[in-house]
Coordinates of C-alpha atoms and ligand atoms in Angstrom, one line a residue:
P3 CA -26.4 91.8 21.2
E4 CA -29.7 91.7 19.5
A5 CA -31.5 88.6 18.7
I6 CA -34.1 87.3 16.7
S7 CA -36.3 84.2 16.9
V8 CA -36.2 80.9 14.7
S9 CA -39.7 81.3 13.7
N10 CA -39.2 85.2 12.9
L11 CA -36.2 84.7 11.1
A12 CA -38.0 82.1 9.1
K13 CA -40.7 84.7 8.5
L14 CA -38.3 87.2 7.2
I15 CA -36.5 85.1 5.0
G16 CA -39.8 83.9 3.3
E17 CA -38.9 80.2 4.1
R18 CA -41.2 77.6 5.6
L19 CA -40.3 76.0 9.1
A20 CA -39.4 72.8 8.2
P21 CA -37.0 73.3 5.5
F22 CA -35.5 76.1 7.2
E23 CA -34.6 74.2 10.7
Q24 CA -33.1 71.8 8.3
K25 CA -30.9 74.4 6.8
L26 CA -29.8 75.5 10.1
R27 CA -29.2 72.1 11.4
V28 CA -27.0 72.0 8.2
L29 CA -25.2 74.8 9.2
G30 CA -24.1 73.6 12.5
I31 CA -26.7 75.4 14.5
E32 CA -28.2 73.2 17.2
Y33 CA -31.2 74.2 18.8
T34 CA -33.8 75.0 16.1
T35 CA -37.2 74.9 18.1
H36 CA -39.3 77.5 16.7
D37 CA -38.6 80.2 19.6
H38 CA -34.9 79.5 20.0
L39 CA -33.1 83.1 19.9
L40 CA -30.3 83.2 17.5
N41 CA -28.0 85.8 17.9
A42 CA -26.8 88.5 15.4
E43 CA -23.8 86.3 14.0
E44 CA -25.8 83.3 13.4
A45 CA -28.3 85.2 11.7
S46 CA -26.4 86.8 9.3
L47 CA -24.5 83.5 8.7
I48 CA -28.1 82.2 8.1
A49 CA -29.3 85.1 5.8
M50 CA -26.1 84.9 3.6
E51 CA -26.8 80.9 3.0
Y52 CA -30.0 82.6 1.5
D53 CA -28.0 85.3 0.0
L54 CA -29.5 88.0 1.5
S55 CA -27.5 90.3 2.8
P56 CA -27.8 90.5 7.1
V57 CA -31.4 91.0 8.1
V58 CA -30.2 92.0 11.5
N59 CA -30.3 95.2 12.1
S60 CA -27.2 95.7 14.3
E61 CA -23.4 96.9 13.6
A62 CA -23.0 93.9 11.4
A63 CA -24.6 95.3 8.6
I64 CA -22.0 98.3 8.9
D65 CA -19.6 98.8 5.7
L66 CA -18.3 101.6 3.7
Y67 CA -19.4 101.9 0.0
S68 CA -17.6 103.9 -2.5
K69 CA -19.9 107.2 -3.8
P70 CA -22.1 107.1 -7.2
I71 CA -20.5 108.9 -9.7
P72 CA -22.1 112.1 -10.7
N73 CA -24.1 112.1 -13.9
D74 CA -22.4 115.3 -14.7
M75 CA -18.4 115.4 -14.4
S76 CA -18.0 118.4 -16.9
K77 CA -17.9 120.7 -13.6
Y78 CA -15.3 119.0 -11.7
P79 CA -11.3 119.4 -12.3
L80 CA -9.1 117.2 -14.6
R81 CA -7.2 114.6 -13.1
P82 CA -3.8 113.0 -14.3
P83 CA -4.5 109.9 -16.3
I84 CA -3.3 107.1 -15.0
V85 CA -1.3 104.8 -17.3
T86 CA -0.3 100.9 -17.1
I87 CA 2.9 99.9 -19.1
M88 CA 2.4 96.1 -20.4
G89 CA 4.4 94.0 -23.6
H90 CA 6.3 90.8 -23.8
V91 CA 9.5 89.8 -21.6
D92 CA 12.3 91.8 -22.2
H93 CA 10.8 94.0 -24.5
G94 CA 11.5 96.8 -22.1
K95 CA 8.9 97.9 -19.7
T96 CA 11.4 98.3 -16.8
T97 CA 13.7 100.3 -18.9
L98 CA 11.0 102.8 -20.1
L99 CA 9.4 103.2 -16.4
D100 CA 13.3 103.9 -15.2
S101 CA 13.8 106.5 -18.2
L102 CA 10.5 108.2 -17.5
R103 CA 11.1 108.9 -14.0
K104 CA 15.0 109.8 -14.5
S105 CA 13.7 112.4 -16.6
T106 CA 11.2 113.8 -14.1
V107 CA 13.9 113.8 -11.4
A108 CA 16.3 115.5 -13.9
A109 CA 13.9 118.4 -14.7
G110 CA 12.2 118.5 -11.1
E111 CA 15.1 118.5 -8.7
A112 CA 18.2 117.7 -10.0
G113 CA 20.2 115.3 -7.8
G114 CA 17.3 114.6 -6.0
I115 CA 16.6 110.7 -5.2
T116 CA 13.6 109.3 -6.3
Q117 CA 12.4 106.6 -4.0
H118 CA 10.9 103.0 -5.6
I119 CA 7.3 103.3 -5.3
G120 CA 4.6 101.2 -6.8
A121 CA 3.6 104.5 -8.9
F122 CA 4.8 107.7 -9.8
S123 CA 3.9 111.0 -11.4
V124 CA 5.7 112.7 -14.5
T125 CA 5.0 116.5 -15.1
L126 CA 5.8 117.8 -18.6
P127 CA 7.4 120.9 -19.6
S128 CA 3.6 121.9 -20.6
K129 CA 2.9 121.6 -16.6
K130 CA 0.7 118.6 -17.1
T131 CA 1.0 115.3 -15.1
I132 CA 0.7 111.5 -16.1
T133 CA 0.5 108.8 -13.4
F134 CA 2.6 105.6 -14.5
L135 CA 1.9 102.4 -12.4
D136 CA 5.1 100.6 -11.9
T137 CA 4.0 97.0 -10.4
P138 CA 1.7 95.5 -13.4
G139 CA 3.0 93.0 -15.1
H140 CA -0.1 90.8 -16.3
A141 CA -0.9 89.0 -13.3
A142 CA -1.3 91.7 -10.8
F143 CA -3.4 93.9 -13.5
S144 CA -5.5 90.8 -14.0
A145 CA -5.7 90.3 -10.4
M146 CA -6.9 93.8 -9.7
R147 CA -9.5 94.0 -12.4
A148 CA -10.8 90.2 -11.0
R149 CA -11.2 92.1 -8.0
G150 CA -13.0 94.9 -9.5
A151 CA -10.3 97.4 -9.4
H152 CA -10.6 99.5 -11.9
V153 CA -7.5 101.5 -11.7
T154 CA -5.7 102.1 -15.1
D155 CA -7.0 104.6 -17.6
I156 CA -4.8 104.0 -20.7
V157 CA -2.5 100.9 -21.6
V158 CA 1.2 101.7 -22.9
L159 CA 1.8 98.8 -25.2
V160 CA 5.5 97.8 -25.1
V161 CA 6.8 96.1 -28.5
A162 CA 10.2 95.8 -29.2
A163 CA 10.9 96.3 -32.5
D164 CA 13.9 93.5 -32.9
D165 CA 11.1 90.9 -32.0
G166 CA 7.9 92.0 -33.0
I167 CA 4.6 90.7 -31.6
M168 CA 4.9 88.1 -28.8
P169 CA 2.6 85.5 -27.0
Q170 CA 2.3 88.2 -23.7
T171 CA 2.0 91.2 -26.3
I172 CA -1.0 89.5 -27.3
E173 CA -2.2 88.8 -24.1
A174 CA -1.9 92.4 -23.3
I175 CA -4.1 93.7 -26.2
K176 CA -6.5 91.4 -24.6
H177 CA -6.3 92.8 -20.9
A178 CA -6.4 96.2 -22.6
K179 CA -9.6 95.4 -25.1
D180 CA -11.4 93.6 -22.2
A181 CA -11.3 96.5 -19.7
G182 CA -12.0 98.8 -22.3
V183 CA -9.1 100.6 -21.8
P184 CA -7.7 102.9 -24.9
M185 CA -4.0 101.9 -25.6
V186 CA -0.9 103.7 -27.1
V187 CA 1.7 101.5 -28.5
A188 CA 5.7 102.2 -27.8
I189 CA 7.3 100.4 -30.4
N190 CA 11.0 100.4 -28.3
K191 CA 14.4 99.8 -29.4
I192 CA 14.4 101.4 -32.5
D193 CA 18.3 102.3 -31.8
R194 CA 18.8 98.6 -32.5
H195 CA 20.1 97.8 -36.1
D196 CA 17.9 94.7 -36.4
A197 CA 14.6 97.1 -35.3
N198 CA 12.0 96.7 -37.6
A199 CA 9.2 99.0 -36.9
S200 CA 7.4 98.7 -39.9
K201 CA 6.5 95.0 -39.4
V202 CA 5.4 95.9 -35.5
R203 CA 2.8 98.4 -36.9
E204 CA 1.9 96.0 -40.0
S205 CA 1.9 92.8 -37.5
L206 CA -0.5 94.6 -35.1
L207 CA -3.3 95.1 -37.5
A208 CA -3.4 91.3 -37.7
H209 CA -4.1 91.4 -34.1
G210 CA -6.6 93.9 -34.2
V211 CA -5.0 96.6 -33.0
E212 CA -6.0 99.5 -35.8
L213 CA -3.1 102.3 -35.8
E214 CA -3.6 105.7 -37.2
E215 CA -0.9 104.5 -40.2
Y216 CA -4.0 102.1 -41.3
N217 CA -6.9 104.7 -40.7
G218 CA -7.2 103.6 -37.2
D219 CA -7.4 105.3 -34.0
T220 CA -4.4 104.0 -31.7
Q221 CA -1.6 105.9 -32.0
S222 CA 2.1 104.4 -32.1
V223 CA 5.5 106.2 -31.0
E224 CA 8.9 105.2 -32.2
I225 CA 11.0 105.1 -29.4
S226 CA 14.3 103.8 -27.4
A227 CA 13.5 103.0 -23.7
L228 CA 17.5 102.8 -23.4
K229 CA 18.9 106.2 -25.1
S230 CA 15.5 108.0 -23.6
Q231 CA 14.7 108.6 -27.2
G232 CA 11.1 109.7 -28.1
L233 CA 10.2 109.6 -24.2
D234 CA 8.2 113.2 -25.2
V235 CA 6.3 111.9 -28.3
L236 CA 5.3 108.9 -25.9
E237 CA 3.9 111.1 -23.2
E238 CA 2.3 113.6 -25.7
S239 CA 0.7 110.8 -27.2
I240 CA -0.8 109.8 -23.8
I241 CA -1.6 113.5 -22.9
T242 CA -3.5 113.6 -26.2
L243 CA -5.7 110.6 -25.5
A244 CA -6.1 111.8 -22.2
E245 CA -7.7 115.2 -23.0
L246 CA -10.0 113.1 -25.3
S247 CA -11.6 111.3 -22.5
E248 CA -11.4 114.1 -19.8
Y249 CA -10.5 112.3 -16.8
R250 CA -12.5 113.9 -14.0
A251 CA -12.8 113.7 -10.2
E252 CA -14.1 115.2 -7.4
V253 CA -11.9 116.5 -5.4
D254 CA -14.0 117.7 -2.3
I255 CA -15.6 114.3 -1.6
E256 CA -14.2 111.8 1.0
A257 CA -11.4 110.1 -0.4
E258 CA -11.2 107.1 -2.4
G259 CA -8.5 104.8 -4.3
N260 CA -6.5 101.6 -4.5
I261 CA -3.7 99.8 -2.7
I262 CA -1.0 99.5 -5.4
E263 CA 1.7 97.8 -3.2
S264 CA 2.0 97.2 0.2
Q265 CA 5.1 95.7 2.4
V266 CA 6.4 95.9 6.2
E267 CA 9.7 98.2 6.2
R268 CA 12.0 98.4 8.6
G269 CA 11.5 100.7 11.4
K270 CA 8.2 102.2 9.5
G271 CA 6.0 99.0 9.6
N272 CA 3.1 98.5 7.6
V273 CA 3.5 100.8 4.5
A274 CA 1.1 100.7 1.5
T275 CA 1.1 102.9 -1.7
I276 CA -2.5 104.4 -2.4
L277 CA -3.3 105.5 -5.7
V278 CA -6.3 108.3 -5.2
K279 CA -8.8 107.8 -7.4
R280 CA -11.3 110.7 -6.1
G281 CA -11.7 113.0 -3.2
T282 CA -8.5 114.3 -1.4
L283 CA -6.7 112.7 1.0
K284 CA -5.9 114.6 3.9
Q285 CA -3.7 114.1 7.1
G286 CA -5.7 112.9 10.0
D287 CA -8.1 110.8 7.8
N288 CA -8.7 107.7 8.7
I289 CA -8.9 105.0 6.0
V290 CA -10.1 101.5 5.5
A291 CA -8.7 99.1 2.9
G292 CA -9.9 95.3 2.7
T293 CA -9.9 94.0 6.3
S294 CA -7.1 96.8 7.6
W295 CA -7.1 100.4 8.5
C296 CA -5.3 103.2 9.1
K297 CA -4.7 106.9 10.2
V298 CA -2.9 108.8 7.8
R299 CA -0.2 110.2 10.0
L300 CA 2.6 110.9 7.5
M301 CA 2.3 110.7 3.6
T302 CA 5.0 111.1 1.1
N303 CA 4.7 111.1 -2.5
D304 CA 7.2 109.6 -5.2
K305 CA 9.9 112.0 -4.4
G306 CA 9.6 111.1 -0.5
E307 CA 8.6 114.6 0.1
S308 CA 5.8 115.0 3.3
L309 CA 2.4 116.1 1.9
K310 CA -0.7 117.4 3.9
E311 CA -3.4 116.7 1.1
A312 CA -3.5 114.3 -1.8
L313 CA -5.5 114.7 -4.6
P314 CA -7.0 112.5 -7.5
G315 CA -4.5 110.8 -9.6
T316 CA -2.0 111.1 -7.0
P317 CA 0.1 108.3 -5.7
V318 CA 1.1 108.3 -1.9
K319 CA 2.9 106.3 0.4
V320 CA 0.7 105.9 4.0
M321 CA 2.3 104.3 7.0
G322 CA 0.8 103.0 10.0
W323 CA -1.6 100.4 8.7
K324 CA -3.0 98.0 11.4
N325 CA -2.1 95.2 9.1
L326 CA -0.8 95.0 5.4
P327 CA -3.7 95.6 2.9
K328 CA -3.1 93.8 -0.3
A329 CA -2.6 95.2 -3.8
G330 CA -5.8 96.1 -5.9
D331 CA -7.8 96.7 -2.4
E332 CA -10.3 99.6 -2.7
V333 CA -9.3 102.4 0.2
L334 CA -12.3 104.1 1.8
Q335 CA -12.6 107.0 4.0
A336 CA -14.3 106.3 7.3
K337 CA -15.6 109.3 9.0
D338 CA -14.0 108.6 12.2
E339 CA -11.6 106.0 14.0
E340 CA -14.4 103.9 15.6
L341 CA -16.5 103.6 12.0
A342 CA -13.0 102.4 10.7
K343 CA -12.7 99.5 13.2
I344 CA -16.3 98.3 13.1
V345 CA -15.9 98.2 9.7
V346 CA -12.7 96.1 9.4
N347 CA -14.5 93.8 12.5
N348 CA -17.7 93.0 10.3
R349 CA -15.3 92.7 7.2
L350 CA -13.3 90.1 9.2
L351 CA -16.4 88.5 10.7
K352 CA -17.8 88.2 7.2
E353 CA -14.5 86.8 6.2
E354 CA -15.0 84.0 9.0
R355 CA -18.4 83.4 7.9
E356 CA -17.7 82.8 4.4
R357 CA -14.8 80.2 5.8
Q358 CA -17.2 78.8 8.0
I359 CA -19.8 78.2 4.9
K360 CA -17.3 76.5 2.6
D361 CA -15.7 74.5 5.5
L362 CA -19.6 73.2 5.7
E363 CA -19.7 72.4 2.1
V364 CA -16.3 70.9 2.2
I365 CA -18.0 68.5 5.0
N366 CA -21.6 68.2 3.2
E367 CA -19.7 67.3 0.5
K368 CA -17.6 64.5 2.0
R369 CA -20.8 63.3 3.6
R370 CA -22.7 62.9 0.2
Q371 CA -19.8 61.1 -1.2
R372 CA -19.6 58.6 1.6
K373 CA -23.1 57.6 0.9
Ligands
LIG15 P1 10.7 91.8 -18.0 O1 10.5 93.0 -16.5 O2 11.6 90.6 -17.9 O3 9.5 91.2 -18.7 O4 11.5 92.5 -18.9 P2 10.9 94.2 -19.5 O5 10.1 94.3 -20.7 O6 11.2 95.1 -18.1 O7 12.6 94.6 -20.1 P3 13.6 95.2 -19.4 O8 13.4 96.9 -19.7 O9 14.2 94.8 -18.5 O10 14.7 95.2 -20.9 C1 15.2 94.2 -21.5 C2 16.7 93.9 -21.9 O11 16.2 94.9 -22.9 C3 17.4 94.7 -21.1 O12 18.7 94.6 -21.5 C4 17.3 96.2 -21.5 O13 18.6 96.9 -21.4 C5 17.0 95.8 -23.1 N1 16.4 97.4 -23.9 C6 15.4 97.9 -23.4 N2 15.2 98.9 -23.8 C7 16.1 98.9 -24.7 C8 15.6 100.0 -26.2 O14 15.1 101.0 -26.0 N3 17.1 99.6 -26.8 C9 18.0 98.8 -26.4 N4 18.8 98.3 -27.5 N5 17.9 98.0 -25.6 C10 17.0 98.0 -24.6
LIG16 MG1 10.9 94.5 -16.1

C-alpha cells in the first residue's frame, strides 16, 4: 500500500501544517508529526474532510461512472418510454396496472403466467412497446429522485372520477412537475354512476394542469381500469407523448440502468429487477449496484422467459447478487469480476469512512456541549 507523509499531504491539500495537524488529531489520527507516514485509507479520510476526492493515487479512487450523454442522440435507436402510475389512494393504480398487464398476457401468450416483477412491458398491436413501473407509490418515487435516479419518462396521473382531486393527486402533480416529467391524466372509474369527468378536468386546471380541452398540452383519457375500458386510448396517448420526446438510447455501450426492486427469493438467493436505460445487458456481464455486484448468469423478462440480452427500456430480473442492492441504485457494468470487486470494496470503505466522520462529528458536538 502507498503512503504519504503528513507534510506532503498538507502541501497537496494546500493547508498550513499547524491547523492540518490539529485536523488530524480531531480525526483520531495519533501521530501527526510532519514526517509521519499516513496510509491510503487515512489519507483518503483526510482528503474527504477537506472536500477533496482521495488524493492518494491508488486503487482507493477506482469507481464506475455513467458515460456522458452524446450531444446528438438522433442516430441512436428509439427505446420504449418508461411510465410511472401515480395518484391518490384507492383511485385505481393497482387495478390499472393489473388490467394493462393482463391485456399483454392475453395478447401475447394466452394462458401464460405473468410473473410479478417491479416493471413490465406492454407491446401494442402497432408493435410499439411501453414499459410500466409497478412499484412506485410516492415514497419510492421521491426516494429514487432524491438519490438522483431519473427513471421515469412519463407519469400517468390516475384520478377517480367519483372522488376528484385529492391530496395525493396534488402531490403527484408536484412530483411530476419537479421531475420535469410530462403527464397523461387517466380519469378512472368512469363506469361508476357518480362519475363526473368534466368536474375532474375543471379542477385540474385550478391545480396547474392544463388539459388539451382548455388549450393546454396535457392529454386526458377517460378509462375504467376495472372494466378495461379506454386502455387502448390511454396507451396511444402515451405513445403520442413518447414520440414527441423521442426517447433514444445507445445500444452498443456497456449497460447502465437502475434497480427497481430487490428481494431474497427462496432457492434463488438475492434477486433484483433492473431497468436497463442505456447499452445492452448481456449474459455473463459483471454489474455493480450500490455496494453489491453480480455476474449475470440468469436473467428473465417479465414473462419469466430467459433472456440472453436486454436492450434499453427492458426490465429484467437478475439473480446472483452478492448482497441485496437497493431500489433506485444505479447499475453500471464493470469490464470484469476483478474491477467489480474493487469498486464494491471501495464503496464499502467510503461508507465506512463517512460513518467514522459522522461519529467523530457527534463526539465533537457532545464535547462542545459539555464545555
Ligand atoms: P392504493 O394502492 O391503496 O393507493 O390504491 P390504488 O390506487 O391502487 O387503487 P386500487 O386499484 O386498489 O382500487 C381501489 C378500489 O377501486 C378497488 O376496490 C377497485 O376495484 C376499485 N376500482 C379501481 N378501478 C375502478 C374502476 O375503473 N371502476 C370501478 N367501479 N372501481 C374501480
Ligand atoms: Mg395500489
